[in-house]
PDB file of C-alpha atoms in Angstrom:
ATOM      1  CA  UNK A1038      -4.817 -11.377  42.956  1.00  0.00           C
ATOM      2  CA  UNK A1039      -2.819 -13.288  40.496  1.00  0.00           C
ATOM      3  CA  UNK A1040       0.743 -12.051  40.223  1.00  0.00           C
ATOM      4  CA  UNK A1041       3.069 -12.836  37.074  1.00  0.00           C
ATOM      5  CA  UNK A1042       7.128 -13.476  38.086  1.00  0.00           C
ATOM      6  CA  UNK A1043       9.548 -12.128  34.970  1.00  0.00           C
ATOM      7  CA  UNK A1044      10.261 -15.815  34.481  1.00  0.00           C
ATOM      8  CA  UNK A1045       6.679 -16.970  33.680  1.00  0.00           C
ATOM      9  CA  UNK A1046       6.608 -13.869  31.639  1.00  0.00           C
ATOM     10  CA  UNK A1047       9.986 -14.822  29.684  1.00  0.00           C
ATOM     11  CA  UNK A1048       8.222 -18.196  29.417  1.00  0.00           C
ATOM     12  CA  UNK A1049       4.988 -17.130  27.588  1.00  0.00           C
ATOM     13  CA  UNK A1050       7.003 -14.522  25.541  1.00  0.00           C
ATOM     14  CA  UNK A1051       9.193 -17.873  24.072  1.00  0.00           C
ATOM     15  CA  UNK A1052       7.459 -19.363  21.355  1.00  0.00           C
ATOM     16  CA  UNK A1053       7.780 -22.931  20.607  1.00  0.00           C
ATOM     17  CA  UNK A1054       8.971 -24.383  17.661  1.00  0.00           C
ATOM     18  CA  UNK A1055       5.641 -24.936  16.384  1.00  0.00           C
ATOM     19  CA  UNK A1056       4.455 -21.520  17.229  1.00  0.00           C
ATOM     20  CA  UNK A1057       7.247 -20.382  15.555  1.00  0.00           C
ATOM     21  CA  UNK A1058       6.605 -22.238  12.343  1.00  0.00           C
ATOM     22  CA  UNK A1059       3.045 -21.342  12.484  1.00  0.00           C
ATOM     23  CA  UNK A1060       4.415 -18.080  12.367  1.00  0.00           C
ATOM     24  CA  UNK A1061       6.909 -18.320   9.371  1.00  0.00           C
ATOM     25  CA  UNK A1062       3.816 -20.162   7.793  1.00  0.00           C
ATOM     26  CA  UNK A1063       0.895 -17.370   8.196  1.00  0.00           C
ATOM     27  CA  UNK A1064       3.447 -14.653   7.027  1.00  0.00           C
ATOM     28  CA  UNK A1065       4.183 -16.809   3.869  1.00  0.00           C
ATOM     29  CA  UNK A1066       0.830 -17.304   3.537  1.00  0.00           C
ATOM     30  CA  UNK A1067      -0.486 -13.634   3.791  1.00  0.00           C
ATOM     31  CA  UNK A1068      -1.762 -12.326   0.703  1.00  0.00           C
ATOM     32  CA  UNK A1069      -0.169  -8.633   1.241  1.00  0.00           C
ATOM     33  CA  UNK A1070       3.400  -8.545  -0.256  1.00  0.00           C
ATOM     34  CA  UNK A1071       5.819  -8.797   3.171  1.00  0.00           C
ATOM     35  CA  UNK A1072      10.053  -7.721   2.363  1.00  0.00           C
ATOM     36  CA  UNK A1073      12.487  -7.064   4.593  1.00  0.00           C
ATOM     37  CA  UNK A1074      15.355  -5.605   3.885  1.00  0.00           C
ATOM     38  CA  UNK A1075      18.781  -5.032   5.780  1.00  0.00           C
ATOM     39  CA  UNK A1076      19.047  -1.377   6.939  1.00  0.00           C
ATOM     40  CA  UNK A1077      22.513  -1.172   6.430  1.00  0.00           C
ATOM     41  CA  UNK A1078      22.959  -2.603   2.776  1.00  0.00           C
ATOM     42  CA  UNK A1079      19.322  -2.508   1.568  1.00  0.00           C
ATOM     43  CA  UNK A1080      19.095  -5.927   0.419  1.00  0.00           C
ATOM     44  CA  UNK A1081      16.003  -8.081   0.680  1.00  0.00           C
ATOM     45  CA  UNK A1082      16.835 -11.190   2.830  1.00  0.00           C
ATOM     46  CA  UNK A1083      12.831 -11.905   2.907  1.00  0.00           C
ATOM     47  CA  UNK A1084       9.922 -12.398   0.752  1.00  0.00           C
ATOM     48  CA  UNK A1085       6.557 -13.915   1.653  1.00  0.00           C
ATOM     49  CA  UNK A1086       5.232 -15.823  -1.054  1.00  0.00           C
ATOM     50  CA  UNK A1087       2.533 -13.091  -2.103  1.00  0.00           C
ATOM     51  CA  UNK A1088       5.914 -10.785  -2.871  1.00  0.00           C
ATOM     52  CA  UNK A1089       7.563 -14.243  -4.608  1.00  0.00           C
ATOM     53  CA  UNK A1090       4.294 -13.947  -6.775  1.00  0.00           C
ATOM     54  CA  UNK A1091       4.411 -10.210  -7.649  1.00  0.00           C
ATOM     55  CA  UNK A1092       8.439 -10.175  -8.237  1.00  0.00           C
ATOM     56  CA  UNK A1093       8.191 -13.534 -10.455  1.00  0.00           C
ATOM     57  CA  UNK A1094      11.450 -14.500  -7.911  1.00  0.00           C
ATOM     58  CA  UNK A1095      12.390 -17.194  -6.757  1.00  0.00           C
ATOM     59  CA  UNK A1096      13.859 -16.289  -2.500  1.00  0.00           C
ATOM     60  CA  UNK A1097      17.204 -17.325  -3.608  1.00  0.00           C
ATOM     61  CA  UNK A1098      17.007 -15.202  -7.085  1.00  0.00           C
ATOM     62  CA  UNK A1099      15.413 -12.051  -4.619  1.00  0.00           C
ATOM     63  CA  UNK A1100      17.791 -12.224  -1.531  1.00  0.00           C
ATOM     64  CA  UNK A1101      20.241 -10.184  -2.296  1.00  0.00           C
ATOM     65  CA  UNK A1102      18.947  -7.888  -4.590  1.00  0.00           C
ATOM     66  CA  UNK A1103      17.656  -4.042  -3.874  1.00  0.00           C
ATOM     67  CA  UNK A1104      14.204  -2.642  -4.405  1.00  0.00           C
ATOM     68  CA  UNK A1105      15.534  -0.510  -7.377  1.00  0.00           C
ATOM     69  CA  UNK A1106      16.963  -3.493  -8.891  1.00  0.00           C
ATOM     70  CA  UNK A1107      13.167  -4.996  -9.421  1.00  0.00           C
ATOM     71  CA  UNK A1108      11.401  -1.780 -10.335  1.00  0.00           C
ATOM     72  CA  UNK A1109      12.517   0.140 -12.805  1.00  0.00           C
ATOM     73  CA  UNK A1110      10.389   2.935 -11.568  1.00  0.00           C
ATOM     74  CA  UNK A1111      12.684   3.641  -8.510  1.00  0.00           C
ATOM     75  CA  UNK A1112      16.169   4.744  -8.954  1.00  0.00           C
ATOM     76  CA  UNK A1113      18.294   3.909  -5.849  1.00  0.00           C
ATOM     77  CA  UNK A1114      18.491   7.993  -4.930  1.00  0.00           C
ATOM     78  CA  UNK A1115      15.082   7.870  -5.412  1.00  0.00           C
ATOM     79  CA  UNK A1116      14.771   5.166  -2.336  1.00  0.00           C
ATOM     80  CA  UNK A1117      17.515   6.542  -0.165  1.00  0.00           C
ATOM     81  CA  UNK A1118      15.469   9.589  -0.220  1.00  0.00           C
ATOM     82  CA  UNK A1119      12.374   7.780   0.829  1.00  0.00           C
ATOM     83  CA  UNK A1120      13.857   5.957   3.715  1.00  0.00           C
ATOM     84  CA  UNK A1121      16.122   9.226   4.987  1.00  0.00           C
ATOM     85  CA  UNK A1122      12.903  10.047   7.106  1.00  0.00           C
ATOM     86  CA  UNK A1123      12.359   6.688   8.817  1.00  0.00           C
ATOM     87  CA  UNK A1124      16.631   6.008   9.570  1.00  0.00           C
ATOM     88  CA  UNK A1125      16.448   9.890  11.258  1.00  0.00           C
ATOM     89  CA  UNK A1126      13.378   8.983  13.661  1.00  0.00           C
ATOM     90  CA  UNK A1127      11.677  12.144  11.606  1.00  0.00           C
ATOM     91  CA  UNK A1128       9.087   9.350  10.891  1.00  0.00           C
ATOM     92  CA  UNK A1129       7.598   5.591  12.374  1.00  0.00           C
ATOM     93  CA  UNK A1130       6.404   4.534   9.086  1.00  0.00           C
ATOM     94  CA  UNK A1131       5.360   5.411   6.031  1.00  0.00           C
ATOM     95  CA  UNK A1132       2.840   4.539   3.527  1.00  0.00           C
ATOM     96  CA  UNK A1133       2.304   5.572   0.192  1.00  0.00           C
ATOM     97  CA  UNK A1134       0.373   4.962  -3.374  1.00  0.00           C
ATOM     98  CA  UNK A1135       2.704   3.902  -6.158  1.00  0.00           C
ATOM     99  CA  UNK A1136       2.956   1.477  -8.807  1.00  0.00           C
ATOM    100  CA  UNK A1137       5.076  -1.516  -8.848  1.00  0.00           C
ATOM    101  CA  UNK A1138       6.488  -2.990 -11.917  1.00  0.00           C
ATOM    102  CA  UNK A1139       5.377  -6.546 -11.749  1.00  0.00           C
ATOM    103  CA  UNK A1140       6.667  -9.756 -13.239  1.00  0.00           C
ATOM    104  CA  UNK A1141       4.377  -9.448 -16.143  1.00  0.00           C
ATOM    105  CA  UNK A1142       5.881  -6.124 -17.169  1.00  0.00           C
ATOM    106  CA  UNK A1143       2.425  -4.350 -15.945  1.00  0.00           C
ATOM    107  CA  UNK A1144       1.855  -1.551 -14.006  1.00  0.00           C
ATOM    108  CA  UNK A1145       0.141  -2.397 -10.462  1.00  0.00           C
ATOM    109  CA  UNK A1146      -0.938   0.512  -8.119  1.00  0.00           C
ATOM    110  CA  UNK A1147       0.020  -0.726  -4.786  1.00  0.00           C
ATOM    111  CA  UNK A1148      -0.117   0.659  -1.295  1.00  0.00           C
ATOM    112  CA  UNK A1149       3.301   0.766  -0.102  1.00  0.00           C
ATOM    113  CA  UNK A1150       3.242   0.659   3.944  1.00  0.00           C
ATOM    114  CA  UNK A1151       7.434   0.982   5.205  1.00  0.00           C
ATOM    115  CA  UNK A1152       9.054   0.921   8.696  1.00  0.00           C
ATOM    116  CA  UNK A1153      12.467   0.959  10.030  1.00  0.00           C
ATOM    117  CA  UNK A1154      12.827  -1.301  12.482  1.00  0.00           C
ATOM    118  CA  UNK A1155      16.093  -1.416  15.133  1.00  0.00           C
ATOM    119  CA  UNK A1156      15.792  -3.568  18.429  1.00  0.00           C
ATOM    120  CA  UNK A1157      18.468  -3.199  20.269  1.00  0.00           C
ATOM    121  CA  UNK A1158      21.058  -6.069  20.297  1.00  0.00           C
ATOM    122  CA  UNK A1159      19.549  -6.775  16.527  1.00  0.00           C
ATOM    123  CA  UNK A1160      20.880  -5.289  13.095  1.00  0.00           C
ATOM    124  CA  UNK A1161      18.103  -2.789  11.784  1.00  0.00           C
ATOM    125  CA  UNK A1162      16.044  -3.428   8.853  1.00  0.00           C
ATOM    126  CA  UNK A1163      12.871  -2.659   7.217  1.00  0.00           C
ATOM    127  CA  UNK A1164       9.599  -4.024   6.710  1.00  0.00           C
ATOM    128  CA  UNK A1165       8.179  -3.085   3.440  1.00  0.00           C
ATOM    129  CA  UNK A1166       4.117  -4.491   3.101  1.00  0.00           C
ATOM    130  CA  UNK A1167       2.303  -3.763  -0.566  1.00  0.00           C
ATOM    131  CA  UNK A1168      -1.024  -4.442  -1.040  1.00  0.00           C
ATOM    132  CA  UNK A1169      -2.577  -4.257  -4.529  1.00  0.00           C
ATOM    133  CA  UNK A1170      -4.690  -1.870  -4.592  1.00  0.00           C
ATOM    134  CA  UNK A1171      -6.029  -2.877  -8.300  1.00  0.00           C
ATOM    135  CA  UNK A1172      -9.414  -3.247  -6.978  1.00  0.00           C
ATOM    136  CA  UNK A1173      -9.659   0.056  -5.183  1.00  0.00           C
ATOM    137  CA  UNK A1174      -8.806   2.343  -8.110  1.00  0.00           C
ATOM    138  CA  UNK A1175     -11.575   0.284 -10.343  1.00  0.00           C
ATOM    139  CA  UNK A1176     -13.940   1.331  -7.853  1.00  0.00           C
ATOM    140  CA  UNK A1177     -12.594   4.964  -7.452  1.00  0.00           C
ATOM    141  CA  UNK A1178     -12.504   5.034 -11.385  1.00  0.00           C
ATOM    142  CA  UNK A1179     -16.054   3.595 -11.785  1.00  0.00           C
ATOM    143  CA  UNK A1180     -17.363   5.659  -9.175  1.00  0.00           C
ATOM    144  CA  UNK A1181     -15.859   9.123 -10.540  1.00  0.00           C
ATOM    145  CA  UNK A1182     -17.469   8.168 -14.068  1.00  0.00           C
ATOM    146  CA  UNK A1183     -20.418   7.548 -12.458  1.00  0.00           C
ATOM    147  CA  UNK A1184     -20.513  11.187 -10.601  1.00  0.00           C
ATOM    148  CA  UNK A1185     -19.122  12.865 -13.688  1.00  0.00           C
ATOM    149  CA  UNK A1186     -22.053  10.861 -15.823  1.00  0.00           C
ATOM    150  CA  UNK A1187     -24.632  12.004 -13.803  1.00  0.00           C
ATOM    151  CA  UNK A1188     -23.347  15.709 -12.968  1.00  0.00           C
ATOM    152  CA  UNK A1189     -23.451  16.195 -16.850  1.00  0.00           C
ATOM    153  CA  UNK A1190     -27.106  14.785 -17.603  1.00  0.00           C
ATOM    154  CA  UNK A1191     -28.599  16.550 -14.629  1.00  0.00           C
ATOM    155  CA  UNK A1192     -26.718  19.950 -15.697  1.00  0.00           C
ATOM    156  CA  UNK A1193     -27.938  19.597 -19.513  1.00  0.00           C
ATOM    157  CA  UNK A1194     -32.139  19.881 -18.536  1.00  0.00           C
ATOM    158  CA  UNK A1195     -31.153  22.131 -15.910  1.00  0.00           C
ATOM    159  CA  UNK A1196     -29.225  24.594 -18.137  1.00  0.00           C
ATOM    160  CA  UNK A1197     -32.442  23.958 -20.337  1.00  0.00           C
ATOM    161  CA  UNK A1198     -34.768  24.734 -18.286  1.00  0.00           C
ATOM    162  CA  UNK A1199     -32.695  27.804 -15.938  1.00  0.00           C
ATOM    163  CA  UNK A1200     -32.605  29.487 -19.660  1.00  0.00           C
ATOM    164  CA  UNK A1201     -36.245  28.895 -19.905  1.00  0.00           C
ATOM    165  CA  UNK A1202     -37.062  30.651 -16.864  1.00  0.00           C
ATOM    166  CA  UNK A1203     -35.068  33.273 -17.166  1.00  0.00           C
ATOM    167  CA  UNK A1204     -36.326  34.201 -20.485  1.00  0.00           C
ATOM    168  CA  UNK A1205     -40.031  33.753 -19.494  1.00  0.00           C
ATOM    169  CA  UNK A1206     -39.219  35.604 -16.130  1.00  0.00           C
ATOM    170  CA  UNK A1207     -37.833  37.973 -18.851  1.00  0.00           C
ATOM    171  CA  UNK A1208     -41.024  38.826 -20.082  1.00  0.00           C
ATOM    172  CA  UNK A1209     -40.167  37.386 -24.028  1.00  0.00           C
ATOM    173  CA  UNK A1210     -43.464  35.892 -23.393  1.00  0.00           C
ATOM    174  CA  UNK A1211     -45.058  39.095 -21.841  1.00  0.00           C
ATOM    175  CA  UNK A1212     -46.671  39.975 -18.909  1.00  0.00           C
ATOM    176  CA  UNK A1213     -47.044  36.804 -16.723  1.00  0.00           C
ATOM    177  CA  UNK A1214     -49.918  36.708 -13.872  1.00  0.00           C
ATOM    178  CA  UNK A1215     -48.414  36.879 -10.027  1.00  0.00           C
ATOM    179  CA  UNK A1216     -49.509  33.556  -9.053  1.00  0.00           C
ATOM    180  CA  UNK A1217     -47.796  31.853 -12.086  1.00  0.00           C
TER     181      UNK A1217
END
């Protein structure tokens, strides 16, 4: 039986240097939008560069600044509300469909996935992760016409033909034989 002390388990829990720029490297590099934000005064102090992308910020121009403050579509009540769940323990996380205001000016509909995070002997923030979900409502849209395409050209010769059986079974036509 192999047995693990607490130091060799402090030991594998340290990451190196490299490790830890790997890290820093494969979160920048993650095409999902990654912020965090400072619990306390709801200011980003992180941006992956997928979020850099979507903002049109540069870090420095985003640290600093509050969600509201780059979409117009959320009012800072608006956001306090939001998070009120996740600061009370009500909630872990929380993930939602919105759109984000991108650096374009378009609308993007984005998953929004948040969590309040607070380790102890750390200051408490939150993770915020959006995902454009552009894709994913093309298909929903495409696939909805679809349905709604084919619901109405099966119900027109249906309808037709419904009508037509009900008048022959009617008797408009007269008396029809039982095996018909």
């Amino acid at each position: 039986m192999h047995l693990v002390t607490a130091n060799q388990a402090n030991l594998a829990l340290t990451l190196s240097k490299q490790q830890l720029q790997q890290f820093r490297t494969t979160l920048d590099r993650t095409l999902d939008c990654v912020f965090m934000l400072d619990a306390n005064t709801l200011q980003y102090f992180y941006a992956n560069e997928g979020a850099l992308r979507l903002t049109g910020c540069t870090a420095q121009e985003l640290v600093g600044k509050h969600p509201w403050d780059l979409n117009s579509d959320t009012t800072e009540v608006q956001f306090r509300e939001l998070i009120a769940p996740l600061i009370a323990k009500e909630l872990d996380s929380l993930t939602i469909e919105t759109n984000y205001n991108n650096s374009d000016g378009n609308d993007v509909p984005v998953e929004l996935f948040l969590q309040y995070i607070a380790p102890g002997g750390e200051s408490p923030r939150f993770v915020a992760i959006l995902r454009d979900i552009s894709q994913r409502k093309r298909i929903e849209r495409i696939k909805n016409e679809f349905v709604s395409t084919v619901s109405h050209e099966l119900r027109t010769p249906l309808t037709s033909i419904s009508g037509a059986l009900g008048l022959i079974s009617g008797g408009v036509l007269g008396e029809i034989a039982e095996p018909v």
